[in-house]
CSV table of C-alpha atoms in Angstrom, one decimal:
chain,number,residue,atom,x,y,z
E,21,UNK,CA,-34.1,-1.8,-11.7
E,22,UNK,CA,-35.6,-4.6,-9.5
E,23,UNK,CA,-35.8,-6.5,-12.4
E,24,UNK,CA,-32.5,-6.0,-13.2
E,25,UNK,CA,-31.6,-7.2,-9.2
E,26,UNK,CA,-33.2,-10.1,-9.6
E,27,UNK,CA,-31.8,-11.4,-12.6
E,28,UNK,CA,-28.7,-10.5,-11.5
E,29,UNK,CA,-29.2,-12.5,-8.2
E,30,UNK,CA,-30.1,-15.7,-10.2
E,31,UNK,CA,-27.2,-15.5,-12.5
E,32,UNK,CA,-24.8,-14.8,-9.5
E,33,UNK,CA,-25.7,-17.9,-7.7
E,34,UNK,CA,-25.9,-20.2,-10.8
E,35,UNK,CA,-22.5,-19.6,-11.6
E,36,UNK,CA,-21.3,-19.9,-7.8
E,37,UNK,CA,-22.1,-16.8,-5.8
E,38,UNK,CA,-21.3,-18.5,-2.5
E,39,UNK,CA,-17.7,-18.9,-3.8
E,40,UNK,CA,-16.0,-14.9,-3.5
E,41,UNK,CA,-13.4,-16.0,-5.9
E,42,UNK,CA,-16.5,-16.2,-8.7
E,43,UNK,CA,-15.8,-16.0,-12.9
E,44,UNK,CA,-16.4,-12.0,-12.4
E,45,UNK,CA,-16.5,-11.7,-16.8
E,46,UNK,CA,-18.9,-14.5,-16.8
E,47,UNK,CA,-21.4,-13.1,-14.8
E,48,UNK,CA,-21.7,-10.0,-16.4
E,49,UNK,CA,-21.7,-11.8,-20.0
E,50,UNK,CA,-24.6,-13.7,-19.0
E,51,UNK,CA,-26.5,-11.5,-17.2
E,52,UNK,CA,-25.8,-8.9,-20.1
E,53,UNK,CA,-27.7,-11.1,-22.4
E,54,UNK,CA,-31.0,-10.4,-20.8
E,55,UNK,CA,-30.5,-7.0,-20.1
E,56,UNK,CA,-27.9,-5.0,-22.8
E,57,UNK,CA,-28.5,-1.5,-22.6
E,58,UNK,CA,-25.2,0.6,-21.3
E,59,UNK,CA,-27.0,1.6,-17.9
E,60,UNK,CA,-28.4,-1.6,-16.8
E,61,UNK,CA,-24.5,-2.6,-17.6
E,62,UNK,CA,-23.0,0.1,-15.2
E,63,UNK,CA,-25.8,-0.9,-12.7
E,64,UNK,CA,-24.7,-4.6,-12.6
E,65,UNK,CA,-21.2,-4.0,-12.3
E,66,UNK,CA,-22.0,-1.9,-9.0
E,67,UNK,CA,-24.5,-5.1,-8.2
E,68,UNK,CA,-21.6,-7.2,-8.1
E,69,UNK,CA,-19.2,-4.9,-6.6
E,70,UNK,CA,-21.8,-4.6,-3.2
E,71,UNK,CA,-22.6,-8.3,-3.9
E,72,UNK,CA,-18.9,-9.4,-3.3
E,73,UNK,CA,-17.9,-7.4,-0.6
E,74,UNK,CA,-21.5,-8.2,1.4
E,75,UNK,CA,-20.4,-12.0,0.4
E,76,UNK,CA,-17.0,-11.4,2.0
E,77,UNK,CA,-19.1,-10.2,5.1
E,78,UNK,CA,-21.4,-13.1,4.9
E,79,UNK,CA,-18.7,-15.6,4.6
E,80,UNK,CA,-16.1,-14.1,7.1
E,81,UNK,CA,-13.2,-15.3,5.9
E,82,UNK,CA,-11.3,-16.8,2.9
E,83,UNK,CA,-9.0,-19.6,3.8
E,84,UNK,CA,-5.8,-21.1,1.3
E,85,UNK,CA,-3.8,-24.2,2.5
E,86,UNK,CA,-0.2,-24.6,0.6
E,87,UNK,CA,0.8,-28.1,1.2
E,88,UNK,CA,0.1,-31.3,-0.5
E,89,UNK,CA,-2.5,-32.4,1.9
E,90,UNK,CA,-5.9,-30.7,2.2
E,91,UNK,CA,-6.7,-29.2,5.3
E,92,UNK,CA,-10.5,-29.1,6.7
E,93,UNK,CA,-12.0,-25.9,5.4
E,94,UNK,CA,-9.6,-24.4,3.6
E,95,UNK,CA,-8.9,-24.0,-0.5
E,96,UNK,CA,-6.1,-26.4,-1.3
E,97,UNK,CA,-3.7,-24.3,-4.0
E,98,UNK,CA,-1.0,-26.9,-5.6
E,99,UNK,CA,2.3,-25.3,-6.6
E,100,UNK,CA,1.0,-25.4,-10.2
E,101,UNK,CA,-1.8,-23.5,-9.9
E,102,UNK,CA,-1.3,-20.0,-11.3
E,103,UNK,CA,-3.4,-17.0,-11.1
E,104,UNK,CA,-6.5,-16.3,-13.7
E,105,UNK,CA,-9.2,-14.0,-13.4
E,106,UNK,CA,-11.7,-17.0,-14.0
E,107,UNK,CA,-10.4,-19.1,-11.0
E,108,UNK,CA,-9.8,-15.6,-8.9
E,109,UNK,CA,-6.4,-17.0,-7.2
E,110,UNK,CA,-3.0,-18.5,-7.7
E,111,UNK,CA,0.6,-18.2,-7.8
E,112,UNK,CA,2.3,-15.5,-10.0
E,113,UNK,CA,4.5,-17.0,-12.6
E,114,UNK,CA,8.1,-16.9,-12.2
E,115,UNK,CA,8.9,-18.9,-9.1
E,116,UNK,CA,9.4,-23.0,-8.6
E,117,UNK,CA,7.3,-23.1,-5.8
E,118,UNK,CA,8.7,-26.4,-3.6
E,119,UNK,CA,5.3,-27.8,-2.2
E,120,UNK,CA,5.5,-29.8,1.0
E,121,UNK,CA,3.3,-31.4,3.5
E,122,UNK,CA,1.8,-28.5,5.0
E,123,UNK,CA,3.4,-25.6,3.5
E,124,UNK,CA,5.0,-24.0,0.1
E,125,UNK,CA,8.9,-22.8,-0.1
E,126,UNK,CA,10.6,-21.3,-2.5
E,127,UNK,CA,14.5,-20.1,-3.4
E,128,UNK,CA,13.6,-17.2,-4.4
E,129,UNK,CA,10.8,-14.3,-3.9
E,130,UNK,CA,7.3,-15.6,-5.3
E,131,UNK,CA,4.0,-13.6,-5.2
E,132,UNK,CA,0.2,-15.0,-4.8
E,133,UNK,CA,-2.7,-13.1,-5.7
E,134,UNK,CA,-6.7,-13.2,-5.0
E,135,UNK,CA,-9.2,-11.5,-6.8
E,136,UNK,CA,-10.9,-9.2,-4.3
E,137,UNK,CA,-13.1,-6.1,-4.4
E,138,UNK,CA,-11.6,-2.3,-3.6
E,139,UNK,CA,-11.3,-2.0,1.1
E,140,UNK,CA,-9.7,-2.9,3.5
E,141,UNK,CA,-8.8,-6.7,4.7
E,142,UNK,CA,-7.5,-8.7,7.1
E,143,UNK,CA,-4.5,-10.9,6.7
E,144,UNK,CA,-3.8,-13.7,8.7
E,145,UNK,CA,-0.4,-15.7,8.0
E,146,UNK,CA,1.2,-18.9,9.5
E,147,UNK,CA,4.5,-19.5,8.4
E,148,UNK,CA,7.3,-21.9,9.2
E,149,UNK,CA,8.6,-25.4,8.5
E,150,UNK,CA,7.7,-28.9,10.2
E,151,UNK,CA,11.3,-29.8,9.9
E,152,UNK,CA,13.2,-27.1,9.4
E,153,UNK,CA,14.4,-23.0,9.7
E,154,UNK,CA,12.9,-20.2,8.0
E,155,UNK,CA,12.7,-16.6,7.7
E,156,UNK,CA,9.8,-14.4,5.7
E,157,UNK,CA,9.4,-11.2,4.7
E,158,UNK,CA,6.1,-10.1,3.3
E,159,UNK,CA,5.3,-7.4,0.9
E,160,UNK,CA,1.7,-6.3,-0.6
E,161,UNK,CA,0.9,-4.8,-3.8
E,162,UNK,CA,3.5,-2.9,-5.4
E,163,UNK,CA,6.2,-3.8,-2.5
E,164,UNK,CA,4.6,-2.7,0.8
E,165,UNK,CA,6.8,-4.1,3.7
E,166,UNK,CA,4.0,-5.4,5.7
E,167,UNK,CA,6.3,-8.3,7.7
E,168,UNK,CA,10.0,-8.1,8.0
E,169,UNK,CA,12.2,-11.0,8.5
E,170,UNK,CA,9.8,-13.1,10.3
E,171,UNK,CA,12.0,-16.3,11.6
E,172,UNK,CA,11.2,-19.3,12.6
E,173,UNK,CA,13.1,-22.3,14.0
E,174,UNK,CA,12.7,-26.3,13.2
E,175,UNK,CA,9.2,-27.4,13.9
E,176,UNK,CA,7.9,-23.9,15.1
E,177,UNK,CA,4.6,-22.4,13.2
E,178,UNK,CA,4.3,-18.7,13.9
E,179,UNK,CA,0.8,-16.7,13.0
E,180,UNK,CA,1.1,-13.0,12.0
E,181,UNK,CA,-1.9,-10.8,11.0
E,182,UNK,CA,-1.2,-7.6,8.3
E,183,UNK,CA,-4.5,-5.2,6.7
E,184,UNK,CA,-3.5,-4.7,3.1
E,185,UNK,CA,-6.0,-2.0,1.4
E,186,UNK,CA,-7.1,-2.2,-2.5
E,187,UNK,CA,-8.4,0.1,-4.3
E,188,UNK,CA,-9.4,0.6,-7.8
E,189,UNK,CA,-9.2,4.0,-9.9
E,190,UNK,CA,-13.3,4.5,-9.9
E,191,UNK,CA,-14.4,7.0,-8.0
E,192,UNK,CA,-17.9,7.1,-9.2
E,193,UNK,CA,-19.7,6.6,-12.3
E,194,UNK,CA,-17.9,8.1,-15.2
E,195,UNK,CA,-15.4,9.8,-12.7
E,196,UNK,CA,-12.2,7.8,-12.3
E,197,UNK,CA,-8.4,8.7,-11.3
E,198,UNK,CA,-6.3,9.8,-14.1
E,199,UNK,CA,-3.6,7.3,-14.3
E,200,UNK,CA,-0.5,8.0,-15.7
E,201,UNK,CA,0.6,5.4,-18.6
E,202,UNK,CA,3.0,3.7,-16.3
E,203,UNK,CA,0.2,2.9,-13.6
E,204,UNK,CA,-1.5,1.3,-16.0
E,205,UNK,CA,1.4,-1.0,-17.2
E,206,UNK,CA,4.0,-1.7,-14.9
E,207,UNK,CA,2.3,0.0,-11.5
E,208,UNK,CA,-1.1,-1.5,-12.8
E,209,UNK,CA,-0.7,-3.7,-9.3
E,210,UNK,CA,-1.4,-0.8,-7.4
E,211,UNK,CA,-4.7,-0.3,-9.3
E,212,UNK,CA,-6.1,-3.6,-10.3
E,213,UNK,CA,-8.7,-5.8,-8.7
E,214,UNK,CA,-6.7,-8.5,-6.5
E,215,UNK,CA,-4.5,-9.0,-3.7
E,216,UNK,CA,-1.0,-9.6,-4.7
E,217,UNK,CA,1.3,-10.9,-2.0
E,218,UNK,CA,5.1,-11.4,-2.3
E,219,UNK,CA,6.8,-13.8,-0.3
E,220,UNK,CA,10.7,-13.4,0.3
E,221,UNK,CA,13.2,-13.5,2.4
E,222,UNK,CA,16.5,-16.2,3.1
E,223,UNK,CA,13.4,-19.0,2.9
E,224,UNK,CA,10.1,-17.9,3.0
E,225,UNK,CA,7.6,-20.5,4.1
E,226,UNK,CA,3.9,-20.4,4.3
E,227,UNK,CA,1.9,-22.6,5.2
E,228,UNK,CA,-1.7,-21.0,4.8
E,229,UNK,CA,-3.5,-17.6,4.2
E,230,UNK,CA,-6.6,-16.4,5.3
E,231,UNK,CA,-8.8,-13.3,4.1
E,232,UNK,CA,-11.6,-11.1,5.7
E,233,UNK,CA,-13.0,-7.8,5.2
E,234,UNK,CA,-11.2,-5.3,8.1
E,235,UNK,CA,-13.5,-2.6,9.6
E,236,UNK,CA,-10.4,-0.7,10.4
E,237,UNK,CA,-9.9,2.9,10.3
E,238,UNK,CA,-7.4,4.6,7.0
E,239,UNK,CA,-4.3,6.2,7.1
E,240,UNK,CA,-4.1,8.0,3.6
E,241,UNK,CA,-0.8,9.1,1.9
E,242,UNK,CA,-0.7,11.9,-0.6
E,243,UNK,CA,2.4,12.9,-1.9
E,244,UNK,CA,5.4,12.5,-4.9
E,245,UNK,CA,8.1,10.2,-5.8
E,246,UNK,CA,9.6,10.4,-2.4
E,247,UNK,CA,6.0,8.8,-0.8
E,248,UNK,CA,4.7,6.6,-3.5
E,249,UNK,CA,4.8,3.1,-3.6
E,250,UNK,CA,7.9,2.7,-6.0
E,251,UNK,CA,6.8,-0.6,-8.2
E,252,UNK,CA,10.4,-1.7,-9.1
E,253,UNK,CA,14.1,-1.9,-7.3
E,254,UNK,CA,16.3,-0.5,-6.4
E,255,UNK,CA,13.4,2.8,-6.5
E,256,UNK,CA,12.0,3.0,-2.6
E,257,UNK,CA,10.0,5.8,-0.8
E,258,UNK,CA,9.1,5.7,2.8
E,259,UNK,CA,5.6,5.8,2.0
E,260,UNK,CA,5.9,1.8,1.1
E,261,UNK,CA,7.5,1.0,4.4
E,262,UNK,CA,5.5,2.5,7.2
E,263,UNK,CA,3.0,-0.6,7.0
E,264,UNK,CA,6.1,-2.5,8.7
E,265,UNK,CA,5.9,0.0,11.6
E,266,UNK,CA,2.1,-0.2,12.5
E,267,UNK,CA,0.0,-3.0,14.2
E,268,UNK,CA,-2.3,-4.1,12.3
E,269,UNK,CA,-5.6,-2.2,13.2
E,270,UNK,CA,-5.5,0.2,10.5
E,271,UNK,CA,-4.5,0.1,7.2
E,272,UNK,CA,-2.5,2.3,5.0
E,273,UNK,CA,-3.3,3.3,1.3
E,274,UNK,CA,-0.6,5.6,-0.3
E,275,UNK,CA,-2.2,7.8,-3.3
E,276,UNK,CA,1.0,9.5,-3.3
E,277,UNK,CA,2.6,9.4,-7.1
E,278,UNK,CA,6.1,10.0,-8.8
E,279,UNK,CA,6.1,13.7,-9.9
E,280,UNK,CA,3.5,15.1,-8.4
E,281,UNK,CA,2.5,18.6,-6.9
E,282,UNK,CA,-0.3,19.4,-5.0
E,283,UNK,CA,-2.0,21.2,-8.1
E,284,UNK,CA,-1.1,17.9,-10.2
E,285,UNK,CA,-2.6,15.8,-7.7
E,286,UNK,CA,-5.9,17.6,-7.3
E,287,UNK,CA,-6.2,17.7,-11.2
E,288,UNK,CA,-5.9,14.2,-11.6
E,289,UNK,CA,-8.6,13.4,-9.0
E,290,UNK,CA,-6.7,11.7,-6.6
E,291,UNK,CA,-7.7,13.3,-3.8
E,292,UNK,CA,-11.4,13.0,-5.3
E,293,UNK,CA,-10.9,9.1,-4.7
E,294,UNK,CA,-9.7,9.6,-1.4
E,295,UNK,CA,-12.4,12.0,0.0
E,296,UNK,CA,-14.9,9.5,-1.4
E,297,UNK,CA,-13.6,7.0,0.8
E,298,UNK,CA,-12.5,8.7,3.7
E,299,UNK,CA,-14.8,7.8,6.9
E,300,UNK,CA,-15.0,9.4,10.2
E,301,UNK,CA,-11.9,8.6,11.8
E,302,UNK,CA,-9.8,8.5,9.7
E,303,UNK,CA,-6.6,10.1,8.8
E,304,UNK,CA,-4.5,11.7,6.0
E,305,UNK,CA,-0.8,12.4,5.7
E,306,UNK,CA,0.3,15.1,3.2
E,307,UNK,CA,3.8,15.6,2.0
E,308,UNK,CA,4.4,17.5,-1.1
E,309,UNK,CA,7.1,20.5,-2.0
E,310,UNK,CA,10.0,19.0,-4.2
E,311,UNK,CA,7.6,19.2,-7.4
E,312,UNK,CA,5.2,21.8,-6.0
E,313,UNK,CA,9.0,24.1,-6.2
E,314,UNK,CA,9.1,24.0,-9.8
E,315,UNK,CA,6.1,25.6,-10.7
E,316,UNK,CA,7.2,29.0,-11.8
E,317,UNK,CA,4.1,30.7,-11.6
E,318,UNK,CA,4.6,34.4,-9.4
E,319,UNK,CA,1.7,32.9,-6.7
E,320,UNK,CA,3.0,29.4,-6.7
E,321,UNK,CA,4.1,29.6,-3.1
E,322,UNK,CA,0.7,31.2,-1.7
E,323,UNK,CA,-1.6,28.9,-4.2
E,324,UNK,CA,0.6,26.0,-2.2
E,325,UNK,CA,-0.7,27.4,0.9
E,326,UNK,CA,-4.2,27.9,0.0
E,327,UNK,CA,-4.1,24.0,-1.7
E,328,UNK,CA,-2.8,23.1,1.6
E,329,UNK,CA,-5.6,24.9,3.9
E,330,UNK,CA,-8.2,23.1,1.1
E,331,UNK,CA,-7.5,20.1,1.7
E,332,UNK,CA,-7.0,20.2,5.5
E,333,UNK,CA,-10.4,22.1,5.7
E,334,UNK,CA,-12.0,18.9,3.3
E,335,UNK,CA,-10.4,16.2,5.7
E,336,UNK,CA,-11.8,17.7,8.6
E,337,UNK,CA,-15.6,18.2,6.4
E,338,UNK,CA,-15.1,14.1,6.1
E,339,UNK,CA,-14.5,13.3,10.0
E,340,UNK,CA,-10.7,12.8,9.2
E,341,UNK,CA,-7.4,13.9,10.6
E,342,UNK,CA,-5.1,15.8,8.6
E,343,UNK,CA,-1.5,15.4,9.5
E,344,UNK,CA,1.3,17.5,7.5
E,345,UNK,CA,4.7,16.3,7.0
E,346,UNK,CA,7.7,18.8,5.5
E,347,UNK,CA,9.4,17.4,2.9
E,348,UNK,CA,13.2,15.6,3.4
E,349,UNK,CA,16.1,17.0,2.3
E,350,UNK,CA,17.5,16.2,-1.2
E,351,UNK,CA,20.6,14.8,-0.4
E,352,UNK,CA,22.8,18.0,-1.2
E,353,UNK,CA,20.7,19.2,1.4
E,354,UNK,CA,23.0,17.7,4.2
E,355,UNK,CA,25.0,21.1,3.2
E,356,UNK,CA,22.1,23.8,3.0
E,357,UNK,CA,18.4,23.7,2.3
E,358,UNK,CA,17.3,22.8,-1.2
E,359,UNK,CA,13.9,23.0,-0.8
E,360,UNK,CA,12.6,26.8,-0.9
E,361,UNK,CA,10.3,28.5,1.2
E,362,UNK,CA,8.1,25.1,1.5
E,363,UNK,CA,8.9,23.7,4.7
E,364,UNK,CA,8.3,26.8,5.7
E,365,UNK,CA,5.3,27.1,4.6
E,366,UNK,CA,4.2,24.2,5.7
E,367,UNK,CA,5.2,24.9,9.1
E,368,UNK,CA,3.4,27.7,9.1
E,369,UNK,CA,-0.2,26.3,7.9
E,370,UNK,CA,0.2,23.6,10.5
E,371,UNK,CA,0.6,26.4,13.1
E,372,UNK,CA,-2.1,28.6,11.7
E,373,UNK,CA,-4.5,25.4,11.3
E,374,UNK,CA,-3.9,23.6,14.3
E,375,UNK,CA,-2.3,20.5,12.2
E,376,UNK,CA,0.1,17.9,14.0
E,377,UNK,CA,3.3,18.4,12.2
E,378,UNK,CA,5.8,15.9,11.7
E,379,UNK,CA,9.2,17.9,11.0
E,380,UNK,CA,10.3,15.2,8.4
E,381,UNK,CA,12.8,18.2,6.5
E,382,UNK,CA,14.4,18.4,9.8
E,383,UNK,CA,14.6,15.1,10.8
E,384,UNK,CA,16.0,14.2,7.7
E,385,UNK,CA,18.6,16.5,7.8
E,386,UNK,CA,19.6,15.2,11.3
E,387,UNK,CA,19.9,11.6,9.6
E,388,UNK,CA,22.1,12.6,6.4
E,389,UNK,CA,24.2,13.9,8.8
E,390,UNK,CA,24.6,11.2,10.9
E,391,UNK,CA,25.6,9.0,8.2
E,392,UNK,CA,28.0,11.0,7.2
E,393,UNK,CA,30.1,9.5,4.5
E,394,UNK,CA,27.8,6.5,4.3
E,395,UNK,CA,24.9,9.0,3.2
E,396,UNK,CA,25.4,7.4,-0.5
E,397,UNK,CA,23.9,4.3,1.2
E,398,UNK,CA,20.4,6.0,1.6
E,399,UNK,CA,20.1,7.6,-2.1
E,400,UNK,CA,19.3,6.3,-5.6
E,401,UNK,CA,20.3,9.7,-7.2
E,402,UNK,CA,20.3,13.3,-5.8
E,403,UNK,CA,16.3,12.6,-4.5
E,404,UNK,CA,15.5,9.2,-4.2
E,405,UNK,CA,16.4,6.7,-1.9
E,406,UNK,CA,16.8,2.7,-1.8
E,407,UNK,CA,15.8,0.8,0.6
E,408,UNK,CA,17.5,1.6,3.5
E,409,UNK,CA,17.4,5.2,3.2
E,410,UNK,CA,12.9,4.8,2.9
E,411,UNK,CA,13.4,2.6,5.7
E,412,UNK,CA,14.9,5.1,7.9
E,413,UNK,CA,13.1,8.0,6.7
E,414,UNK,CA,9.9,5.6,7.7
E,415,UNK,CA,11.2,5.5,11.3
E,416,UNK,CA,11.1,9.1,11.1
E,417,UNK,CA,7.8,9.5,10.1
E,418,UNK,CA,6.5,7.1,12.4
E,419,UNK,CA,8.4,8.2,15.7
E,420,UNK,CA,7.3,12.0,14.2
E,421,UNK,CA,3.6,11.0,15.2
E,422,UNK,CA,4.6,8.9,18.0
E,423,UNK,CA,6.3,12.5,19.4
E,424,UNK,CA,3.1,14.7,19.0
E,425,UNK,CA,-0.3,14.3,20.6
E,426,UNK,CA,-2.8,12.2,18.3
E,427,UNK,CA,-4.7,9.3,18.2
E,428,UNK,CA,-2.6,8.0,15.4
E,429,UNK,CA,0.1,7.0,17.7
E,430,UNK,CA,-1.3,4.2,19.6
E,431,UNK,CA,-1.7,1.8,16.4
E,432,UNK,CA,2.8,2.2,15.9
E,433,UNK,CA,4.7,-0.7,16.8
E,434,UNK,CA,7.4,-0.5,20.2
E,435,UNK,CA,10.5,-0.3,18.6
E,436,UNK,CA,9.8,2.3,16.5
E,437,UNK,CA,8.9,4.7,18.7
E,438,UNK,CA,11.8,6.1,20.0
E,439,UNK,CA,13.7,6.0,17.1
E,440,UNK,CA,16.4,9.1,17.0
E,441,UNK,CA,17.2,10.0,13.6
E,442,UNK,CA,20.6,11.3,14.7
E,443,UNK,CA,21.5,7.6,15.6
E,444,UNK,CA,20.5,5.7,12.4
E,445,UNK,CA,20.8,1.6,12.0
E,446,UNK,CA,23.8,0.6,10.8
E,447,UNK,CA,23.7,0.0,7.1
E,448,UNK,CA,25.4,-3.5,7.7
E,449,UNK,CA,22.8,-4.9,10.3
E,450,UNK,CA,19.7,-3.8,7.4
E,451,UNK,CA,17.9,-6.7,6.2
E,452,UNK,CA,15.1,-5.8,4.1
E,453,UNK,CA,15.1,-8.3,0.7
E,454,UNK,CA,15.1,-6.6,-2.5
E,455,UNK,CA,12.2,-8.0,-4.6
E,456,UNK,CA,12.6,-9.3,-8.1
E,457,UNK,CA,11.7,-6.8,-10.2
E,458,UNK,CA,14.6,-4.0,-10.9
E,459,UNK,CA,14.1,-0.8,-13.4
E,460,UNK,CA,16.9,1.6,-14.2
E,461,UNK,CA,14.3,4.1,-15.4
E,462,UNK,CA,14.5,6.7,-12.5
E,463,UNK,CA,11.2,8.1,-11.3
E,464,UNK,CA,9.4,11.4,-12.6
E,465,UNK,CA,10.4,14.2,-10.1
E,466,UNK,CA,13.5,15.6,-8.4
């Protein structure tokens, strides 16, 4: 195969190997033609694969300027320049980007993508107007609240940083997550192999974007419908929100899915993927029980448990942290549980196993109540919340690990903190933007 390197080198550079945003299908076409047998193919995909991220290591950072003037080092993008694979960035169509002197507006939500290999990276983010007010909220991927309501006032140029993780269903070769159909069409985002940023908010204005590769540590996410990142309004979980409520020095990737069980989850590989990633350090947050209920098998309850025991003893075989979390309520479940024996039971490993715990079934039923007749304001349906009701459910989460000894905690932003789910946010004072995108399909699971 060193052969099969080196050719692979040459063609890499002809075509422009020292720019990371390089024509990905024309590389492999050409180098194909010298070498076309089906494992010399597979070996130069994983060439490339190691060649861009070491490239992104080389390189340090990719830098984007949105205004009409070109700015030293960076890549000017005009307003008309749309996303292609070939080019490896752009604007998503859909939005009449205004471009100014230094920095790119819009009326309306629009999205910018990059064509980057599967990690972890940095996001750095100037925003504001030379002349006037703005306010931008920033969402990755498949509507991860990574910024919220960032203002800014006439003249003022403020610089945020966010880590954003990618992934890609491969695990290894032949070996891949089994995707559901609608991962691969509308939640294909979540899966594919760029960055897509949306940009929203009463007048989102940015003014550049830059890119590195993040050597930060993980905080995985498995769960169902009620964790997942939800790809279309008015759908939200509270997986998709807790980027908002940590600094950025580690990143979160949610593998949770609509519908899933433990069992369904482990038979579609998904926590294959995330165990081949997973590095010392690391950590991994596991809600399941509204799907895992269902399963009317005599030992569903006690093959729960031992799934649960699995995984935690495989986190710990990696170097990671497992931290459990009981599912919320359902909202009848302001009135009486709805959920079984599986808080329970997840209580009860946590204990057994020396797990940090985060009580979100209690919490949550401290919050329905609270709300009281504005609990309606928090739900989708009879499960699934909106965006206010993930929001708060986040908080939980987050001031769950902020109230229990781990190393997690230190990487939550102040104001979450203390956050008492018995004394909610006002539903009028929440200002999270819907995106674009709306479905009245309602996701798998209940």
């Amino acid at each position: 195969m060193a052969l099969v390197g080196a050719v692979c080198e040459a063609e890499y550079t002809s075509i422009g190997g020292s720019n990371m945003f390089l024509a990905e299908d024309c590389f492999l076409a050409r180098a194909s033609s010298v070498f076309d047998s089906m494992k010399t193919r597979i070996f130069m995909a994983a060439w490339l694969k190691v060649a861009m991220v070491s490239l992104a290591a080389e390189t340090n950072v990719f830098r984007f300027s949105f205004g009409t003037e070109p700015l030293a080092s960076f890549t000017q993008v005009r307003s008309t320049k749309m996303y292609d694979s070939k080019n490896g960035f752009g604007f998503e169509s859909g939005a009449n980007i205004d471009t100014q002197k230094n920095f790119a507006a819009c009326d309306k939500p629009f999205f910018f993508s990059v064509k980057l290999p599967e990690g972890n990276f940095r996001i750095r983010l100037s925003l504001g107007d030379d002349a006037g007010e703005s306010a931008t909220t920033v969402k990755a991927e498949a509507r991860r609240l990574m910024l919220e309501n960032m203002r800014t006032v006439n003249g003022e140029i403020a610089t945020h940083e966010i880590i954003v993780n990618l992934r890609t269903p491969r695990i290894s070769i032949g070996s891949a997550v089994r995707l559901k159909d609608r991962e691969k069409q509308t939640e294909m985002v979540t899966w594919d192999d760029k960055l897509t940023l949306e940009f929203n908010g009463w007048r989102p204005c940015v003014r550049t974007v830059e890119i590195m590769p993040a050597s930060v540590q993980t905080v995985f996410l498995a769960g169902d419908s009620t964790v997942c990142d939800q790809s279309v309004e008015p759908w939200n979980s509270w997986g998709q929100m807790l980027p908002r409520f940590f600094k950025p020095g580690v990143a979160v990737a949610n593998y949770a899915q609509s519908g899933e069980s433990i069992k369904s989850s482990l038979g579609a590989r998904r926590f294959e993927k995330i165990f081949s990633v997973m590095k010392p350090g690391d950590w991994l947050l596991i809600q399941f029980g509204h799907n895992d209920m269902k399963d009317r098998a005599t030992d569903a309850l006690k093959t729960y448990k031992q799934n649960l025991q699995r995984l935690i003893a495989e986190t710990r075989a990696k170097g990671g942290t497992p931290l459990l979390i009981t599912s919320m309520e359902r909202k009848a479940g302001v009135n009486g549980p709805t959920l079984a024996g599986y808080p329970d039971t997840v209580r009860a490993v946590a204990k057994d196993e020396n797990v940090v715990l985060i009580d979100l079934n209690a919490m949550s039923v401290k919050l329905y109540q609270a709300l009281g007749p504005n609990l309606g304001r928090a739900f989708q349906d009879g499960t699934h919340h909106n965006n206010y009701g993930s929001y708060e459910l986040a908080k939980c989460v987050a001031a769950g690990i902020a109230s229990v000894k781990n190393d997690l905690a230190k990487f939550l932003v102040d104001d979450v903190k203390s956050f008492d789910p018995a004394h909610p946010d006002a539903f009028e004072n929440f200002a999270v933007p819907s995106s674009p995108t709306f479905s009245g399909t309602v996701p798998e699971g209940n």
